Tab-separated table of C-alpha atoms in Angstrom:
chain	number	residue	atom	x	y	z
A	1	UNK	CA	138.690	-34.356	123.019
A	2	UNK	CA	142.373	-34.141	122.154
A	3	UNK	CA	142.774	-31.235	124.595
A	4	UNK	CA	141.325	-33.267	127.469
A	5	UNK	CA	143.641	-36.164	126.592
A	6	UNK	CA	146.636	-33.800	126.581
A	7	UNK	CA	145.645	-32.280	129.931
A	8	UNK	CA	145.248	-35.761	131.426
A	9	UNK	CA	148.729	-36.780	130.315
A	10	UNK	CA	150.238	-33.481	131.492
A	11	UNK	CA	148.790	-33.911	134.984
A	12	UNK	CA	149.967	-37.542	135.065
A	13	UNK	CA	153.521	-36.612	134.042
A	14	UNK	CA	153.656	-33.644	136.446
A	15	UNK	CA	152.436	-35.798	139.337
A	16	UNK	CA	154.977	-38.510	138.522
A	17	UNK	CA	157.827	-35.990	138.401
A	18	UNK	CA	156.850	-34.373	141.705
A	19	UNK	CA	156.422	-37.788	143.371
A	20	UNK	CA	159.821	-38.938	142.119
A	21	UNK	CA	161.574	-35.780	143.320
A	22	UNK	CA	159.848	-36.011	146.732
A	23	UNK	CA	160.745	-39.705	147.012
A	24	UNK	CA	164.401	-39.011	146.199
A	25	UNK	CA	164.577	-36.161	148.725
A	26	UNK	CA	162.887	-38.278	151.433
A	27	UNK	CA	165.161	-41.262	150.830
A	28	UNK	CA	168.274	-39.051	150.844
A	29	UNK	CA	167.301	-37.318	154.098
A	30	UNK	CA	166.417	-40.633	155.801
A	31	UNK	CA	169.675	-42.244	154.700
A	32	UNK	CA	171.689	-39.231	155.873
A	33	UNK	CA	169.929	-39.350	159.257
A	34	UNK	CA	170.578	-43.079	159.675
A	35	UNK	CA	174.245	-42.637	158.712
A	36	UNK	CA	174.636	-39.776	161.201
A	37	UNK	CA	173.046	-41.841	163.975
A	38	UNK	CA	175.297	-44.827	163.231
A	39	UNK	CA	178.394	-42.627	163.103
A	40	UNK	CA	177.514	-40.918	166.387
A	41	UNK	CA	176.898	-44.297	168.030
A	42	UNK	CA	180.295	-45.566	166.854
A	43	UNK	CA	181.956	-42.413	168.191
A	44	UNK	CA	180.309	-42.735	171.599
A	45	UNK	CA	181.264	-46.426	171.868
A	46	UNK	CA	185.009	-45.740	171.648
A	47	UNK	CA	186.740	-43.765	174.398
A	48	UNK	CA	188.749	-41.615	171.977
A	49	UNK	CA	185.582	-40.845	170.029
A	50	UNK	CA	183.779	-39.875	173.224
A	51	UNK	CA	186.529	-37.390	174.077
A	52	UNK	CA	186.366	-35.998	170.542
A	53	UNK	CA	182.562	-35.836	170.732
A	54	UNK	CA	182.336	-33.870	173.995
A	55	UNK	CA	185.124	-31.368	173.328
């Protein structure tokens, strides 16, 4: 019985760790994408940025 309890907790902890790492990676990639989009939009709005963007 103790072995089944240990296996249950190991699967729970492993799942939590994988979910947390996936969540961190997803949030980081989404934030980086949003920041890139905002930065590109700001560059295209200004004339000097547009020249720098299309060089």
